[in-house]
Amino acid sequence: MFPLPAPMRHALDAATAAAASGEVPVGAVVMLGDRIVATAANAPRTLHDPTAHAEMLAIRAAAAALGRDRLEDCDLWVTLEPCAMCAGAIAHARIARVYYSAPDPKGGAVEHGPRFFTQPTCHHRPDVYAGIGERESADLLRRFFAERR
Amino acid sequence: MFPLPAPMRHALDAATAAAASGEVPVGAVVMLGDRIVATAANAPRTLHDPTAHAEMLAIRAAAAALGRDRLEDCDLWVTLEPCAMCAGAIAHARIARVYYSAPDPKGGAVEHGPRFFTQPTCHHRPDVYAGIGERESADLLRRFFAERR
């Protein structure tokens, strides 16, 4: 087995922590070069906030930490294909690169559904790399939903 | 001239306040029946938050005020066609009805671009009513951008 890149390792640890809180296990990390600027776990129920996906919380925390509303020098690592809300936020934030683990055929908006970054109304297209840590993320999600059935 | 419904009047007032702060003039209101639960103005620059569109702030404030992450008994009034991020948040929040003023051919995601609510990966479709207060909202936006050219 090859080791995962450190940011995806952190994102998967955040996803595991989300599951322990009863939240769908998704984690995200914003990097500025080699530095972690923000780490977040999916938390809509805990926070009473329907927008509190891991990506949104990480982007908001990174922007607050850097004191600006654009993150054009930052990369986002996330354990699941972003939905339309998160893909829109990634474009608004001008994130440079997006790395994600598992595809999400039901709710994803990058390689599924609206394929938002290919839309003419999308004003910033990050470079996208999919599949890094896919098996571990998919296992986490499968186990989470199996326990709740 | 017909008077505007009170929630759209409030949303347009919030949009006017956004312009005064140097933010693109968009305002939003969340209603629970006849009660205003949250009012918000677009504020990404002021808040250093790329996700701080009026709709996002209003939805988050309403969910916090009601102590839950679903707003299935609430309506959203907003002065501009929601973008992909905000349309995604509206679906996640299970908002019942969306009323918006001006269309946004450049960034809108309801009647333009991804037309998110028609996507099979969209898990909740609110009832949508467009054009209420369109002229006033479009005038506000036109004046704002004209002054900055």
Short mmCIF file of C-alpha atoms in Angstrom, two decimals:
data_model
loop_
_atom_site.label_atom_id
_atom_site.label_comp_id
_atom_site.label_asym_id
_atom_site.label_seq_id
_atom_site.Cartn_x
_atom_site.Cartn_y
_atom_site.Cartn_z
CA MET A 1 0.00 0.00 0.00
CA PHE A 2 1.18 3.51 -0.77
CA PRO A 3 0.80 6.05 2.02
CA LEU A 4 -1.70 8.85 1.39
CA PRO A 5 -0.56 12.46 0.99
CA ALA A 6 -0.62 14.11 4.44
CA PRO A 7 -3.51 16.53 3.69
CA MET A 8 -5.80 13.66 2.63
CA ARG A 9 -4.73 11.73 5.73
CA HIS A 10 -5.89 14.72 7.84
CA ALA A 11 -9.14 15.01 5.86
CA LEU A 12 -9.88 11.28 6.38
CA ASP A 13 -9.19 11.64 10.12
CA ALA A 14 -11.69 14.54 10.21
CA ALA A 15 -14.22 12.35 8.35
CA THR A 16 -13.75 9.61 10.96
CA ALA A 17 -14.37 12.15 13.72
CA ALA A 18 -17.58 13.29 11.95
CA ALA A 19 -18.90 9.71 11.96
CA ALA A 20 -18.22 9.48 15.71
CA SER A 21 -20.49 12.55 16.16
CA GLY A 22 -23.27 10.94 14.10
CA GLU A 23 -22.56 13.09 11.05
CA VAL A 24 -22.06 11.74 7.52
CA PRO A 25 -18.27 11.12 7.46
CA VAL A 26 -16.73 13.77 5.24
CA GLY A 27 -13.62 15.77 6.07
CA ALA A 28 -11.80 18.64 4.37
CA VAL A 29 -8.50 20.48 4.64
CA VAL A 30 -7.36 23.78 3.10
CA MET A 31 -3.62 24.01 2.39
CA LEU A 32 -1.50 27.07 1.61
CA GLY A 33 1.60 25.47 0.12
CA ASP A 34 2.69 22.90 2.72
CA ARG A 35 0.83 24.59 5.56
CA ILE A 36 -2.60 23.46 6.85
CA VAL A 37 -4.75 26.59 7.07
CA ALA A 38 -7.99 24.88 8.11
CA THR A 39 -9.39 21.41 8.82
CA ALA A 40 -13.09 20.68 9.16
CA ALA A 41 -15.58 17.83 9.51
CA ASN A 42 -19.11 17.70 8.15
CA ALA A 43 -21.44 19.03 10.90
CA PRO A 44 -24.89 20.24 9.74
CA ARG A 45 -26.82 18.50 12.53
CA THR A 46 -24.40 19.38 15.31
CA LEU A 47 -24.22 23.04 14.26
CA HIS A 48 -27.89 23.41 13.20
CA ASP A 49 -26.57 24.68 9.88
CA PRO A 50 -27.65 23.09 6.57
CA THR A 51 -24.62 24.68 4.86
CA ALA A 52 -22.09 23.12 7.27
CA HIS A 53 -20.47 20.66 4.87
CA ALA A 54 -16.77 19.99 5.56
CA GLU A 55 -15.67 21.97 2.49
CA MET A 56 -17.74 25.03 3.47
CA LEU A 57 -16.45 25.05 7.04
CA ALA A 58 -12.84 24.61 5.89
CA ILE A 59 -13.12 27.36 3.25
CA ARG A 60 -14.77 29.76 5.71
CA ALA A 61 -12.18 29.04 8.41
CA ALA A 62 -9.29 29.45 5.95
CA ALA A 63 -10.64 32.78 4.64
CA ALA A 64 -11.14 34.02 8.21
CA ALA A 65 -7.62 32.91 9.20
CA LEU A 66 -6.09 34.66 6.17
CA GLY A 67 -8.34 37.73 6.49
CA ARG A 68 -9.56 37.74 2.89
CA ASP A 69 -12.40 36.32 0.77
CA ARG A 70 -10.26 34.80 -2.00
CA LEU A 71 -8.06 31.73 -1.63
CA GLU A 72 -6.42 31.66 -5.08
CA ASP A 73 -3.14 30.38 -3.58
CA CYS A 74 -4.84 27.57 -1.62
CA ASP A 75 -5.76 23.94 -2.35
CA LEU A 76 -8.71 21.98 -0.98
CA TRP A 77 -8.51 18.31 -0.02
CA VAL A 78 -11.85 16.59 0.65
CA THR A 79 -12.91 12.97 1.15
CA LEU A 80 -16.01 13.10 -1.10
CA GLU A 81 -16.86 14.66 -4.46
CA PRO A 82 -18.19 18.18 -3.69
CA CYS A 83 -21.94 18.90 -4.11
CA ALA A 84 -23.30 21.92 -6.05
CA MET A 85 -23.20 24.14 -2.95
CA CYS A 86 -19.56 23.29 -2.21
CA ALA A 87 -18.48 23.43 -5.87
CA GLY A 88 -20.01 26.90 -6.05
CA ALA A 89 -18.16 27.96 -2.91
CA ILE A 90 -14.87 26.56 -4.31
CA ALA A 91 -15.35 28.70 -7.43
CA HIS A 92 -16.27 31.82 -5.41
CA ALA A 93 -13.17 31.30 -3.24
CA ARG A 94 -10.97 30.84 -6.34
CA ILE A 95 -9.39 27.67 -4.87
CA ALA A 96 -6.47 26.62 -7.12
CA ARG A 97 -6.63 22.82 -6.88
CA VAL A 98 -9.24 20.37 -5.57
CA TYR A 99 -8.27 16.83 -4.54
CA TYR A 100 -11.10 14.48 -3.62
CA SER A 101 -11.33 10.82 -2.63
CA ALA A 102 -14.65 9.13 -3.41
CA PRO A 103 -17.07 9.99 -6.23
CA ASP A 104 -20.67 10.79 -5.20
CA PRO A 105 -23.08 9.71 -7.96
CA LYS A 106 -26.11 10.71 -5.84
CA GLY A 107 -25.13 14.27 -4.89
CA GLY A 108 -21.80 15.13 -6.51
CA ALA A 109 -21.57 18.15 -8.82
CA VAL A 110 -18.06 17.81 -10.24
CA GLU A 111 -18.19 14.59 -12.32
CA HIS A 112 -21.93 14.05 -11.76
CA GLY A 113 -25.18 16.05 -12.06
CA PRO A 114 -24.53 19.69 -13.03
CA ARG A 115 -20.75 19.12 -13.51
CA PHE A 116 -20.53 22.67 -12.23
CA PHE A 117 -16.94 23.50 -13.22
CA THR A 118 -17.81 22.86 -16.90
CA GLN A 119 -20.76 25.31 -16.86
CA PRO A 120 -20.36 28.63 -18.71
CA THR A 121 -21.77 30.35 -15.58
CA CYS A 122 -18.84 29.01 -13.50
CA HIS A 123 -16.30 31.82 -13.25
CA HIS A 124 -13.35 29.87 -11.88
CA ARG A 125 -12.27 26.32 -12.72
CA PRO A 126 -9.86 24.72 -10.24
CA ASP A 127 -7.61 21.87 -11.31
CA VAL A 128 -9.33 18.70 -10.07
CA TYR A 129 -7.71 15.41 -9.00
CA ALA A 130 -10.05 12.56 -7.99
CA GLY A 131 -9.59 9.16 -6.35
CA ILE A 132 -6.84 9.84 -3.80
CA GLY A 133 -7.85 7.76 -0.77
CA GLU A 134 -11.06 6.66 -2.49
CA ARG A 135 -11.20 3.19 -0.94
CA GLU A 136 -10.81 4.41 2.66
CA SER A 137 -13.38 7.19 2.22
CA ALA A 138 -15.89 4.89 0.52
CA ASP A 139 -15.43 2.30 3.32
CA LEU A 140 -16.07 4.96 5.98
CA LEU A 141 -19.28 6.07 4.24
CA ARG A 142 -20.48 2.50 3.62
CA ARG A 143 -19.94 1.53 7.26
CA PHE A 144 -21.70 4.69 8.49
CA PHE A 145 -24.83 4.09 6.42
CA ALA A 146 -24.85 0.31 7.07
CA GLU A 147 -24.93 0.96 10.84
CA ARG A 148 -27.93 3.27 10.40
CA ARG A 149 -30.08 1.02 8.23
CA MET B 1 -47.55 50.79 -9.23
CA PHE B 2 -48.41 47.82 -7.07
CA PRO B 3 -46.69 47.65 -3.68
CA LEU B 4 -44.22 44.79 -3.21
CA PRO B 5 -44.90 41.96 -0.74
CA ALA B 6 -43.39 42.92 2.63
CA PRO B 7 -40.64 40.21 2.63
CA MET B 8 -39.32 41.39 -0.76
CA ARG B 9 -39.45 45.00 0.48
CA HIS B 10 -37.20 43.93 3.41
CA ALA B 11 -34.89 41.99 1.08
CA LEU B 12 -34.53 45.04 -1.21
CA ASP B 13 -33.78 47.25 1.79
CA ALA B 14 -31.03 44.78 2.81
CA ALA B 15 -29.67 44.89 -0.76
CA THR B 16 -29.55 48.70 -0.59
CA ALA B 17 -27.62 48.46 2.69
CA ALA B 18 -25.14 46.04 1.07
CA ALA B 19 -24.41 48.58 -1.69
CA ALA B 20 -23.72 51.22 0.94
CA SER B 21 -21.03 48.89 2.39
CA GLY B 22 -19.43 48.41 -1.04
CA GLU B 23 -20.89 44.92 -1.47
CA VAL B 24 -22.82 43.76 -4.55
CA PRO B 25 -26.42 44.70 -3.62
CA VAL B 26 -28.28 41.48 -2.88
CA GLY B 27 -30.57 40.93 0.10
CA ALA B 28 -32.47 37.93 1.43
CA VAL B 29 -35.16 37.16 3.99
CA VAL B 30 -36.31 33.84 5.47
CA MET B 31 -39.98 33.73 6.48
CA LEU B 32 -41.80 31.21 8.69
CA GLY B 33 -45.41 31.88 7.76
CA ASP B 34 -45.85 35.64 8.27
CA ARG B 35 -42.87 35.93 10.61
CA ILE B 36 -39.40 37.14 9.53
CA VAL B 37 -36.91 34.62 10.92
CA ALA B 38 -33.77 36.14 9.35
CA THR B 39 -32.72 39.04 7.10
CA ALA B 40 -29.26 39.28 5.53
CA ALA B 41 -27.24 41.32 3.04
CA ASN B 42 -24.48 40.05 0.76
CA ALA B 43 -21.17 40.50 2.65
CA PRO B 44 -18.22 38.36 1.39
CA ARG B 45 -15.70 41.22 1.47
CA THR B 46 -16.80 42.66 4.79
CA LEU B 47 -16.83 39.24 6.49
CA HIS B 48 -13.78 37.77 4.68
CA ASP B 49 -16.02 34.87 3.70
CA PRO B 50 -16.43 33.79 0.05
CA THR B 51 -19.62 31.91 1.02
CA ALA B 52 -21.30 34.98 2.57
CA HIS B 53 -24.01 35.52 -0.04
CA ALA B 54 -27.25 36.98 1.32
CA GLU B 55 -29.11 33.67 0.91
CA MET B 56 -26.42 31.71 2.79
CA LEU B 57 -26.33 34.15 5.69
CA ALA B 58 -30.14 34.25 5.92
CA ILE B 59 -30.46 30.44 5.80
CA ARG B 60 -27.71 29.99 8.41
CA ALA B 61 -29.24 32.63 10.71
CA ALA B 62 -32.73 31.12 10.34
CA ALA B 63 -31.48 27.59 11.10
CA ALA B 64 -29.57 28.87 14.14
CA ALA B 65 -32.62 30.82 15.36
CA LEU B 66 -34.89 27.78 14.99
CA GLY B 67 -32.27 25.34 16.37
CA ARG B 68 -32.42 22.86 13.48
CA ASP B 69 -30.77 22.19 10.11
CA ARG B 70 -33.94 21.85 8.01
CA LEU B 71 -36.27 24.71 7.12
CA GLU B 72 -39.03 22.78 5.31
CA ASP B 73 -41.70 25.15 6.69
CA CYS B 74 -39.81 28.30 5.60
CA ASP B 75 -39.73 30.45 2.46
CA LEU B 76 -36.77 32.40 1.08
CA TRP B 77 -37.12 35.83 -0.56
CA VAL B 78 -34.04 37.09 -2.40
CA THR B 79 -33.40 39.99 -4.77
CA LEU B 80 -31.31 38.02 -7.33
CA GLU B 81 -31.53 34.57 -8.91
CA PRO B 82 -29.52 32.23 -6.62
CA CYS B 83 -26.13 30.90 -7.80
CA ALA B 84 -25.16 27.20 -7.66
CA MET B 85 -23.83 27.51 -4.10
CA CYS B 86 -27.03 29.12 -2.84
CA ALA B 87 -29.33 26.83 -4.84
CA GLY B 88 -27.49 23.87 -3.29
CA ALA B 89 -27.94 25.35 0.19
CA ILE B 90 -31.66 25.96 -0.48
CA ALA B 91 -32.05 22.27 -1.40
CA HIS B 92 -30.04 21.08 1.65
CA ALA B 93 -32.21 23.29 3.90
CA ARG B 94 -35.42 21.94 2.29
CA ILE B 95 -36.76 25.51 1.84
CA ALA B 96 -40.42 25.26 0.69
CA ARG B 97 -40.70 28.28 -1.64
CA VAL B 98 -38.16 30.60 -3.26
CA TYR B 99 -39.18 34.06 -4.48
CA TYR B 100 -36.57 36.04 -6.39
CA SER B 101 -36.50 39.42 -8.13
CA ALA B 102 -33.96 39.73 -10.95
CA PRO B 103 -32.63 36.94 -13.18
CA ASP B 104 -28.81 36.49 -13.26
CA PRO B 105 -27.74 35.22 -16.70
CA LYS B 106 -24.04 35.39 -15.70
CA GLY B 107 -24.10 33.46 -12.43
CA GLY B 108 -27.64 32.23 -11.78
CA ALA B 109 -28.26 28.50 -11.32
CA VAL B 110 -32.06 28.33 -11.25
CA GLU B 111 -33.14 29.40 -14.76
CA HIS B 112 -29.56 29.64 -16.07
CA GLY B 113 -26.40 27.50 -16.17
CA PRO B 114 -26.84 24.22 -14.26
CA ARG B 115 -30.59 24.88 -13.59
CA PHE B 116 -29.84 23.05 -10.38
CA PHE B 117 -33.38 22.28 -9.22
CA THR B 118 -34.00 20.28 -12.43
CA GLN B 119 -30.93 18.04 -11.90
CA PRO B 120 -31.50 14.41 -10.87
CA THR B 121 -28.82 14.93 -8.16
CA CYS B 122 -30.97 17.67 -6.57
CA HIS B 123 -32.83 16.05 -3.68
CA HIS B 124 -35.34 18.81 -2.93
CA ARG B 125 -37.13 21.11 -5.38
CA PRO B 126 -38.67 24.22 -3.85
CA ASP B 127 -41.54 26.01 -5.60
CA VAL B 128 -39.93 28.96 -7.41
CA TYR B 129 -41.50 32.36 -8.21
CA ALA B 130 -39.37 34.83 -10.19
CA GLY B 131 -39.67 38.51 -11.11
CA ILE B 132 -41.20 40.03 -7.94
CA GLY B 133 -39.45 43.39 -7.57
CA GLU B 134 -37.28 42.67 -10.62
CA ARG B 135 -37.06 46.27 -11.83
CA GLU B 136 -35.97 47.71 -8.47
CA SER B 137 -33.37 44.98 -7.92
CA ALA B 138 -31.98 45.27 -11.45
CA ASP B 139 -31.75 49.09 -11.05
CA LEU B 140 -29.84 48.70 -7.77
CA LEU B 141 -27.34 46.31 -9.39
CA ARG B 142 -26.96 48.44 -12.54
CA ARG B 143 -26.27 51.59 -10.50
CA PHE B 144 -23.78 49.75 -8.27
CA PHE B 145 -21.71 48.44 -11.19
CA ALA B 146 -21.98 51.70 -13.17
CA GLU B 147 -20.46 53.63 -10.25
CA ARG B 148 -17.52 51.21 -10.14
CA ARG B 149 -16.63 51.25 -13.84
#
